[in-house]
Short mmCIF file of C-alpha atoms and ligand atoms in Angstrom, two decimals:
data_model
loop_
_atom_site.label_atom_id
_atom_site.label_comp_id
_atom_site.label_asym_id
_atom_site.label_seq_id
_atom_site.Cartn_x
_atom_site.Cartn_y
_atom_site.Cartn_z
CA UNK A 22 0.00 0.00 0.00
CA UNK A 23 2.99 2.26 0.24
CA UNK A 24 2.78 5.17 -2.66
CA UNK A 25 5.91 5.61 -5.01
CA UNK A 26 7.87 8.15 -3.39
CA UNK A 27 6.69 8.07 0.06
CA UNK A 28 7.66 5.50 2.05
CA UNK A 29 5.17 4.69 4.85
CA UNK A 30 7.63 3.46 7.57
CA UNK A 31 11.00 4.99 6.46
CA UNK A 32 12.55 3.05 9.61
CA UNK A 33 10.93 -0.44 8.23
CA UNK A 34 10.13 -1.15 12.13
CA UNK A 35 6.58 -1.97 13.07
CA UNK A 36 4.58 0.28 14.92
CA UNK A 37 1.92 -0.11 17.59
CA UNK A 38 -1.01 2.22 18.09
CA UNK A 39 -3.18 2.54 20.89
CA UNK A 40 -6.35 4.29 20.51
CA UNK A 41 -8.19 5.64 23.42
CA UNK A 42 -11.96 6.95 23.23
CA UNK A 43 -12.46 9.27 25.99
CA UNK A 44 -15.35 11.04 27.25
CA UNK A 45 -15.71 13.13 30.68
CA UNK A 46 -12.14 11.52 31.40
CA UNK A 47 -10.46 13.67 33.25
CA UNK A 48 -9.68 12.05 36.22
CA UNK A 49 -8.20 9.02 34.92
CA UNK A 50 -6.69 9.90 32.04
CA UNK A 51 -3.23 10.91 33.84
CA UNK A 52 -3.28 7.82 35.47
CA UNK A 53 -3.90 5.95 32.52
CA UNK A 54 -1.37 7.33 30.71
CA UNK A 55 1.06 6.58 33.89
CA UNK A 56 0.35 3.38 33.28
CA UNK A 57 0.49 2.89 30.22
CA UNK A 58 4.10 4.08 28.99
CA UNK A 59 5.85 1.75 30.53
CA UNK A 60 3.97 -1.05 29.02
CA UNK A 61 4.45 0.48 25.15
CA UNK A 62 7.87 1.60 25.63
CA UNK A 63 9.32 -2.16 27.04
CA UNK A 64 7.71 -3.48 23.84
CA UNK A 65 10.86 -1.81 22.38
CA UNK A 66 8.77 -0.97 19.11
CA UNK A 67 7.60 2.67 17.98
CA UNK A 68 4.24 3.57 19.04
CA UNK A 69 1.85 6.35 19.52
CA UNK A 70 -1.26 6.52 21.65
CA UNK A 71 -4.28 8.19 19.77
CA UNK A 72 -6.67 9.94 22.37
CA UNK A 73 -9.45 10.49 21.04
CA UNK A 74 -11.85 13.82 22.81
CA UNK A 75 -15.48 12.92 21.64
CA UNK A 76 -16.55 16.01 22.88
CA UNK A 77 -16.02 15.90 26.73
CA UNK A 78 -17.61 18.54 28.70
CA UNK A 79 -14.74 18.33 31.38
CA UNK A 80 -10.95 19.44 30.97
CA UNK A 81 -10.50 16.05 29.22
CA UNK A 82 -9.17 18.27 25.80
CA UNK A 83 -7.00 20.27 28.59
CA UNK A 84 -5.58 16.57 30.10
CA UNK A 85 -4.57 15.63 26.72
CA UNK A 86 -2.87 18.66 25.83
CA UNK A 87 -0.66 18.65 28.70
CA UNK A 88 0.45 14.32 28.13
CA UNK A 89 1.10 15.96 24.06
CA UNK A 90 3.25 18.67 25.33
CA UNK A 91 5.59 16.77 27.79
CA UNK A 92 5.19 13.26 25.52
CA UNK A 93 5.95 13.23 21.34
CA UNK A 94 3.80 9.93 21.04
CA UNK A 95 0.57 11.35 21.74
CA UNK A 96 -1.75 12.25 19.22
CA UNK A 97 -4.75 14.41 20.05
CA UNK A 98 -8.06 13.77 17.75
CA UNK A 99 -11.22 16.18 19.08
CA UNK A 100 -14.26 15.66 17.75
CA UNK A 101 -16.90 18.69 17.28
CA UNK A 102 -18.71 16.89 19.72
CA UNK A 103 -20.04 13.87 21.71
CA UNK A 104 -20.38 11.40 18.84
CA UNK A 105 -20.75 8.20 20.97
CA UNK A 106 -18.17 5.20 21.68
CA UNK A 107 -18.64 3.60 18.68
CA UNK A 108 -17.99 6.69 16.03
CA UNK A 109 -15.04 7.84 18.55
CA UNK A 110 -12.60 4.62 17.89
CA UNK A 111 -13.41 5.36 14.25
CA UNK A 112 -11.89 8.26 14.36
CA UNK A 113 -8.99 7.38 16.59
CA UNK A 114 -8.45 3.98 14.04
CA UNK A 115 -9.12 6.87 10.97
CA UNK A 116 -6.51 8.56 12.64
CA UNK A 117 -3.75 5.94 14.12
CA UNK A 118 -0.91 5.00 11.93
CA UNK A 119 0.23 1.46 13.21
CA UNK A 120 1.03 -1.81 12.14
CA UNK A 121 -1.17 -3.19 14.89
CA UNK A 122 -3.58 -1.21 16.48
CA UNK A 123 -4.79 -1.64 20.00
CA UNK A 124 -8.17 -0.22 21.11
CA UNK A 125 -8.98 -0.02 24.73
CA UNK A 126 -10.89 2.17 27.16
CA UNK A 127 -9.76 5.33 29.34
CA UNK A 128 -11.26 4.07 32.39
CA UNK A 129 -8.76 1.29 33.24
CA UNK A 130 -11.07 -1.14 33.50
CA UNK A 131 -9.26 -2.88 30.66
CA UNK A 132 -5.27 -3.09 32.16
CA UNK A 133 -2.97 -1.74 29.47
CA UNK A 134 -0.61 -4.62 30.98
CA UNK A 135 -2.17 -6.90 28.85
CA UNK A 136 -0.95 -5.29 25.67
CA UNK A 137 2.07 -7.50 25.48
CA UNK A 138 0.32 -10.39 25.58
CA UNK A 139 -1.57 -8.75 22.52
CA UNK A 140 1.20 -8.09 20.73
CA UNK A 141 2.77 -11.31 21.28
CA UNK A 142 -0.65 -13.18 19.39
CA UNK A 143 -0.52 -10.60 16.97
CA UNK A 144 3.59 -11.44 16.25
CA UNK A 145 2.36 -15.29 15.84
CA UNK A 146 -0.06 -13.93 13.11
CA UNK A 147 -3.17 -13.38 14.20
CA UNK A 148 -4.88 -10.23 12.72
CA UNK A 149 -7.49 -9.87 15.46
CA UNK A 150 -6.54 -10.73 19.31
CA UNK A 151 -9.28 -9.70 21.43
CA UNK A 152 -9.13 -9.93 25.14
CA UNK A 153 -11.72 -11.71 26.78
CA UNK A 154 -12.94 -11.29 30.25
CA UNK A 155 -12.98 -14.05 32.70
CA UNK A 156 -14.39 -11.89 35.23
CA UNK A 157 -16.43 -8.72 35.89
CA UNK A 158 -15.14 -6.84 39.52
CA UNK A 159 -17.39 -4.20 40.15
CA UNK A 160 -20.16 -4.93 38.16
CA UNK A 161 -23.52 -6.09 39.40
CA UNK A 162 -24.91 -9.70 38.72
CA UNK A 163 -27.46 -8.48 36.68
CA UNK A 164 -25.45 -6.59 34.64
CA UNK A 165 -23.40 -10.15 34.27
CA UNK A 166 -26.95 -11.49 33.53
CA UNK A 167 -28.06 -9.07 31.20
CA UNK A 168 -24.87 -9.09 29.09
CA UNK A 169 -24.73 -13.10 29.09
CA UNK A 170 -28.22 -13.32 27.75
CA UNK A 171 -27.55 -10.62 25.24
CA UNK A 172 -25.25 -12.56 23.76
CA UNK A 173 -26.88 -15.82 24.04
CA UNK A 174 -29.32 -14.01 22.17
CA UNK A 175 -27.27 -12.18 19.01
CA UNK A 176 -25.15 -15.83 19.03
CA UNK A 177 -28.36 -17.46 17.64
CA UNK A 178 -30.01 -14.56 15.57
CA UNK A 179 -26.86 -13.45 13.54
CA UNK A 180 -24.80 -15.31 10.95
CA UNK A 181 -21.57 -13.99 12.19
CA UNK A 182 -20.53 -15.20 15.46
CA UNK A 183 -19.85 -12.54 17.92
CA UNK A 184 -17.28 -13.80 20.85
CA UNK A 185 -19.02 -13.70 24.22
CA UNK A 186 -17.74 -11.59 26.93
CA UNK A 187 -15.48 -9.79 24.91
CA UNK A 188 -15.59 -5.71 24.68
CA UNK A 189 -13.65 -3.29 22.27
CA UNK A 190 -10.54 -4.33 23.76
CA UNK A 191 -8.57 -6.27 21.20
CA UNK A 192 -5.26 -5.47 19.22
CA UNK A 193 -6.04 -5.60 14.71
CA UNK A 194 -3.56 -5.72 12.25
CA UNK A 195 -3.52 -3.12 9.77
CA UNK A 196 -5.28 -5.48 7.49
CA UNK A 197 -8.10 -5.74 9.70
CA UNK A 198 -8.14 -2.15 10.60
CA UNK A 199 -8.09 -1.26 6.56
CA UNK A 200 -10.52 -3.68 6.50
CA UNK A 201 -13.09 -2.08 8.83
CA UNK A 202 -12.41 1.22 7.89
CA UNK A 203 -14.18 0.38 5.02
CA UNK A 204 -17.37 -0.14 6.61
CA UNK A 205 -18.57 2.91 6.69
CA UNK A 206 -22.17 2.52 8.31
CA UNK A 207 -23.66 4.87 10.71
CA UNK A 208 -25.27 2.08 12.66
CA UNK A 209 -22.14 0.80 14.24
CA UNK A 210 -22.24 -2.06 16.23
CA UNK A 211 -18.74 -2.44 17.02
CA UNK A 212 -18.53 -6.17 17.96
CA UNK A 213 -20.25 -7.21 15.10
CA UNK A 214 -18.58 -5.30 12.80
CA UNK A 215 -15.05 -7.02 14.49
CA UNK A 216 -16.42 -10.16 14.16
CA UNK A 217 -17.97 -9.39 10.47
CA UNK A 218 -14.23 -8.50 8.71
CA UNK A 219 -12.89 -12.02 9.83
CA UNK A 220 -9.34 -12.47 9.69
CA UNK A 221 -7.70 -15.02 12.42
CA UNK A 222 -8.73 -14.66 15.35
CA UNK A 223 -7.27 -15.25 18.48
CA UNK A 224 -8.93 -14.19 22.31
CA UNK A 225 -6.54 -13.82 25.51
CA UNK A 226 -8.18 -14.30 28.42
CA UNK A 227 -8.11 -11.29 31.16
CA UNK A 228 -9.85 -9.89 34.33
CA UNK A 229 -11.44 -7.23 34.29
CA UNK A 230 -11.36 -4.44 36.99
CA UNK A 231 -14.08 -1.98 37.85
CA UNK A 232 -13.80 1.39 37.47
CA UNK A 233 -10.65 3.67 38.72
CA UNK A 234 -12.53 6.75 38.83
CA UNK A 235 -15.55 8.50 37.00
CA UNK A 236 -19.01 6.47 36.22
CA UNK A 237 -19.81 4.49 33.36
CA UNK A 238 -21.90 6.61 30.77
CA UNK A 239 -23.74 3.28 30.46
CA UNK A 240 -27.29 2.63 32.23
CA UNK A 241 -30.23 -0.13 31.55
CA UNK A 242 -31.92 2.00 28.58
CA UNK A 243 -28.66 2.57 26.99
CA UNK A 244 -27.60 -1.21 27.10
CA UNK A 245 -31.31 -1.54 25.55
CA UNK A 246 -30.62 0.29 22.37
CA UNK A 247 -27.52 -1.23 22.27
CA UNK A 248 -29.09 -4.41 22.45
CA UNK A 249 -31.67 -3.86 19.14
CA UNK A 250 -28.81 -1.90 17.76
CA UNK A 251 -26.92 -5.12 17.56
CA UNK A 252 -29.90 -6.99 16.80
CA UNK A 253 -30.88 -5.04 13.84
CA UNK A 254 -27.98 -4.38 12.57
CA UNK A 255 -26.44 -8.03 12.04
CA UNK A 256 -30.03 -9.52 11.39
CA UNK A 257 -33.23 -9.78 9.53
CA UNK A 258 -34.71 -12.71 11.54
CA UNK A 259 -36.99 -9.88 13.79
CA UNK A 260 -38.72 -9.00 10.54
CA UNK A 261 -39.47 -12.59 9.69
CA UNK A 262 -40.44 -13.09 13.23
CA UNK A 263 -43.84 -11.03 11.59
CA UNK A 264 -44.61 -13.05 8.99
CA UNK A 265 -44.33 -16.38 10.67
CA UNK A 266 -47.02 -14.96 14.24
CA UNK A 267 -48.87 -13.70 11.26
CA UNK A 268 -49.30 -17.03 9.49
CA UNK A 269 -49.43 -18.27 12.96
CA UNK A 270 -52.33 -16.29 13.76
CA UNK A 271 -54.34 -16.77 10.31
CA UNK A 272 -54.04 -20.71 10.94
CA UNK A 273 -55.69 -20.13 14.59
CA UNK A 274 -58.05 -17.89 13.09
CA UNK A 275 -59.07 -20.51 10.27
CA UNK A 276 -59.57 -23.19 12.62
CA UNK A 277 -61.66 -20.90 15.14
CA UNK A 278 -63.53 -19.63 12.13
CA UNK A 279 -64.58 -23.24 11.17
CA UNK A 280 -65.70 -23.99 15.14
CA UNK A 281 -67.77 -21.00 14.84
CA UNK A 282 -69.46 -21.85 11.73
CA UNK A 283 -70.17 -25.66 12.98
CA UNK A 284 -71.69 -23.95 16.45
CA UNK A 285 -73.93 -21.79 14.60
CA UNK A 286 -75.56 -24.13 12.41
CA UNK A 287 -75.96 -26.76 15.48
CA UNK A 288 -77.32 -24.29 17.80
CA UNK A 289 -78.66 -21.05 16.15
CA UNK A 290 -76.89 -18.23 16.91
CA UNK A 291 -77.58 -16.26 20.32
CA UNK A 292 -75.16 -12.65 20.22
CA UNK A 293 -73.21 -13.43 22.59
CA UNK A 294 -69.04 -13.53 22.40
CA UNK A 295 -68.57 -10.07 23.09
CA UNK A 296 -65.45 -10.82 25.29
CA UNK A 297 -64.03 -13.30 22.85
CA UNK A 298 -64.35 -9.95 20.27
CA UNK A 299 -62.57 -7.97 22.40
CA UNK A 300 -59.45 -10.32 23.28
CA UNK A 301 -59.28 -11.40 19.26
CA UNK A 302 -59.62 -7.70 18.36
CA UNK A 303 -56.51 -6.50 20.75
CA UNK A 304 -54.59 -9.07 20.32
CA UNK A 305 -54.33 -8.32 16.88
CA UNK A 306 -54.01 -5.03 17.15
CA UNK A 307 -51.20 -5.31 19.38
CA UNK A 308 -50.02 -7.57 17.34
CA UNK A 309 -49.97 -5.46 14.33
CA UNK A 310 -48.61 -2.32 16.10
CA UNK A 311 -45.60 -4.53 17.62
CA UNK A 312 -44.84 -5.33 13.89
CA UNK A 313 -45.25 -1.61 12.83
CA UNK A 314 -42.88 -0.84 15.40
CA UNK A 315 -39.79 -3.86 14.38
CA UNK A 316 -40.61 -2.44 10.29
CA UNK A 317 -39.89 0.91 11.66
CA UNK A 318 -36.87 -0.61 13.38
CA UNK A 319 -35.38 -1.47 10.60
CA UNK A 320 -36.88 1.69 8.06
CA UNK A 321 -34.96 4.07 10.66
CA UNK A 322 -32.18 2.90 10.30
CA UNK A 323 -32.34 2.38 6.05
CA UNK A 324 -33.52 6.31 6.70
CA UNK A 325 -30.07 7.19 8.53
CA UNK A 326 -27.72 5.41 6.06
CA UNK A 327 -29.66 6.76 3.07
CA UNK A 328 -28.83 10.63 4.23
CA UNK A 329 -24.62 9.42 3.88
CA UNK A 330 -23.09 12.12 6.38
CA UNK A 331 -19.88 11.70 7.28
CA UNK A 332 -19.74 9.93 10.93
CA UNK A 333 -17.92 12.30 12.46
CA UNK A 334 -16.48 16.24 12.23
CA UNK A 335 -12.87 17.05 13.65
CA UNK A 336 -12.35 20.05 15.78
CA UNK A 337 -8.65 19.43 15.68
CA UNK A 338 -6.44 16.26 14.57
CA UNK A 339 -2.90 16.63 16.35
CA UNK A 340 -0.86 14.00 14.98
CA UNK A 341 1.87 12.34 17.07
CA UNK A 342 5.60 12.43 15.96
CA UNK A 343 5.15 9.25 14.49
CA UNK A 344 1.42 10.45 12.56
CA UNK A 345 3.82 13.42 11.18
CA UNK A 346 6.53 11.09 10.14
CA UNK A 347 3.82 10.02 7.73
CA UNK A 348 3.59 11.16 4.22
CA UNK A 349 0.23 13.85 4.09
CA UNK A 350 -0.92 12.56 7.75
CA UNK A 351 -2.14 16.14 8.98
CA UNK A 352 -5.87 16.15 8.38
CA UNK A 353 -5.77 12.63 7.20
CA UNK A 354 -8.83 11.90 9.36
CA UNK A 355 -10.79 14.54 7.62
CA UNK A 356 -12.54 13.17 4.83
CA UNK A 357 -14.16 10.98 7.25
N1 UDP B 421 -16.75 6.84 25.81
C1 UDP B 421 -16.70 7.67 24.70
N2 UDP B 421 -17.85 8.31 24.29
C2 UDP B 421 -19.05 8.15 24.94
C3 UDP B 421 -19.08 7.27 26.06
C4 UDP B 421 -17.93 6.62 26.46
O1 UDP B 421 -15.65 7.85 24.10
O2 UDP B 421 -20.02 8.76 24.53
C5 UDP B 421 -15.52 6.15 26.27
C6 UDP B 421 -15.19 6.34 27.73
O3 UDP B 421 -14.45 7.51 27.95
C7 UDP B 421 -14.38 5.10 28.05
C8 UDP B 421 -15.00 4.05 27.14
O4 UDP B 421 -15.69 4.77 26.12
O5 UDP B 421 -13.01 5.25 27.71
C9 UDP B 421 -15.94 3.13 27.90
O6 UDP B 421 -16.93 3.88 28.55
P1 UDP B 421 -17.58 3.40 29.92
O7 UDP B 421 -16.50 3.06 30.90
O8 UDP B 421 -18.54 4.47 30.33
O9 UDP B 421 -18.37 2.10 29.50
P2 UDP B 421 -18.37 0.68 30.25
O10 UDP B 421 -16.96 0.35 30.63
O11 UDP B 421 -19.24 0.85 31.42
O12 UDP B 421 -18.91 -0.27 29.22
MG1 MG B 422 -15.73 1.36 31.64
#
């Protein structure tokens, strides 16, 4: 992929990036950063970490400046404003310039300690090594519950299988990265989308530790729209799911339709039935509006990719040394 006349990697060494979405992170992103030098610079290959600002309302921007000016490897992408997780690593992996790419949160609930171990998967070939948690500190058992049966759940309905337990935190080559850089979808579902490029795959196992500071932006209602996000998103079987209580329906219908017809002729017909007429008649119409509602699931979302905006605008892009070693990286992650 490397242009005549500008070489890509004039060194020829392989770099490691590490992007970062952070929002409202001010209190832990100096001691994230703390500890996560060490870890990149024993690797004893270039890297830069990409921090990406989707549009904190905190002195997260000011944090990052200050790591830039007393660290070279820090790039500094600020978005024009609170895109959202999933549009916020797009722009850090837009951004990021590595050979392998690691993505992994702010909080330190994912331990940057792991990213040898990443590395070392990724050096034995594997394009995407995802880390996969064999425990959840900190987080309640129905959170455990909920996220277990959410993935029970998009296991069966999609054709791509999505690893269980597993969260953004995985190292790609720059294969994979090219390769889902290319999915350009405003609906994005980030584990699916992982799981959709393919590539080897390889999961290291990891426990994860609650919070160091800050909440979670997450709460019930946004793990719901996650939820039919993902649902939607990597399958059609919800729309099926229509037809087949519709045909479902008809046949019970038919059959009641006949017992009706038999009664009537054997014993006259007395008006009664007004409470069978009610439960028939709202049960369908429930019925009908639930299936409304799953079309217009899936019609809102044909609606958003239709329009074709760009997923995200840039405030700033402030590439790292290595981003400006690059041939034309300024800007880079504008035409988004
Ligand atoms: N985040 C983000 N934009 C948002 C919400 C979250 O960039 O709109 C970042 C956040 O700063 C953190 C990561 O995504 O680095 C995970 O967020 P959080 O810890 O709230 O999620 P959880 O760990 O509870 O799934
Ligand atoms: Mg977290």
């Amino acid at each position: 992929m490397t242009e005549p006349g500008c070489p890509e990697n004039p060194t020829g060494a392989e770099r490691l990036s590490v992007v970062v979405p952070c929002y409202n992170e001010q209190e832990v992103l100096p001691e994230f950063h703390r500890r996560l030098v060490p870890v990149l610079s024993a690797l004893g290959m270039p890297w830069e970490v990409v921090y990406v600002n989707d549009g904190s309302r905190d002195g997260t921007l000011e944090v990052m400046r200050g790591l830039q000016a007393v660290c070279g490897q820090v790039a500094i992408v600020d978005l024009s404003r609170n895109f959202g997780k999933e549009i916020a690593m797009t722009a850090g992996l837009d951004a990021c310039v590595g050979d392998a790419v690691v993505i992994i949160d702010a909080d330190l609930q994912d331990p940057p300690e792991l990213i040898p171990q990443l590395v070392g998967e990724w050096r034995a070939g594997f394009d995407m090594v995802y880390a996969r948690r064999d425990s959840r500190l900190g987080e309640t058992a129905l959170k455990k519950a909920t996220a277990r049966v959410f993935y029970r759940v998009i296991g069966r309905l999609s054709r791509v299988s999505i690893p269980a337990d597993t969260g953004d935190f995985r190292l790609m080559s720059r294969r994979a990265v090219d390769a889902l850089l290319r999915l350009r979808e405003q609906h994005r579902f980030m584990k699916g989308l992982f799981a959709w490029v393919g590539f080897p795959q390889k999961a290291v196992l990891y426990r994860r530790d609650p919070r160091f500071a800050g909440d979670t932006k997450w709460n019930y209602w946004k793990l719901w729209n996650f939820a039919v996000e993902g649902i939607t998103s990597f399958s059609t079987v919800p729309l099926r799911l229509a037809t087949y209580c519709g045909v479902g329906i008809a046949v019970i219908a038919f059959i009641y339709a006949g017992w009706i017809f038999y009664k009537t002729l054997a014993f006259g017909d007395s008006v009664k039935g007004y409470p069978s007429l009610m439960v028939v008649l709202l049960f369908l119409g429930g019925g009908q509006l639930i299936g409304i509602g799953v079309l217009g699931e899936y019609l809102g979302r044909m609606f958003n990719e239709t329009k074709n905006r760009p997923l995200y605008f840039l405030n700033e892009h402030r590439p790292s040394v290595l981003g400006r070693a690059e041939c034309g990286a300024p800007g880079k992650a504008n035409d988004a």
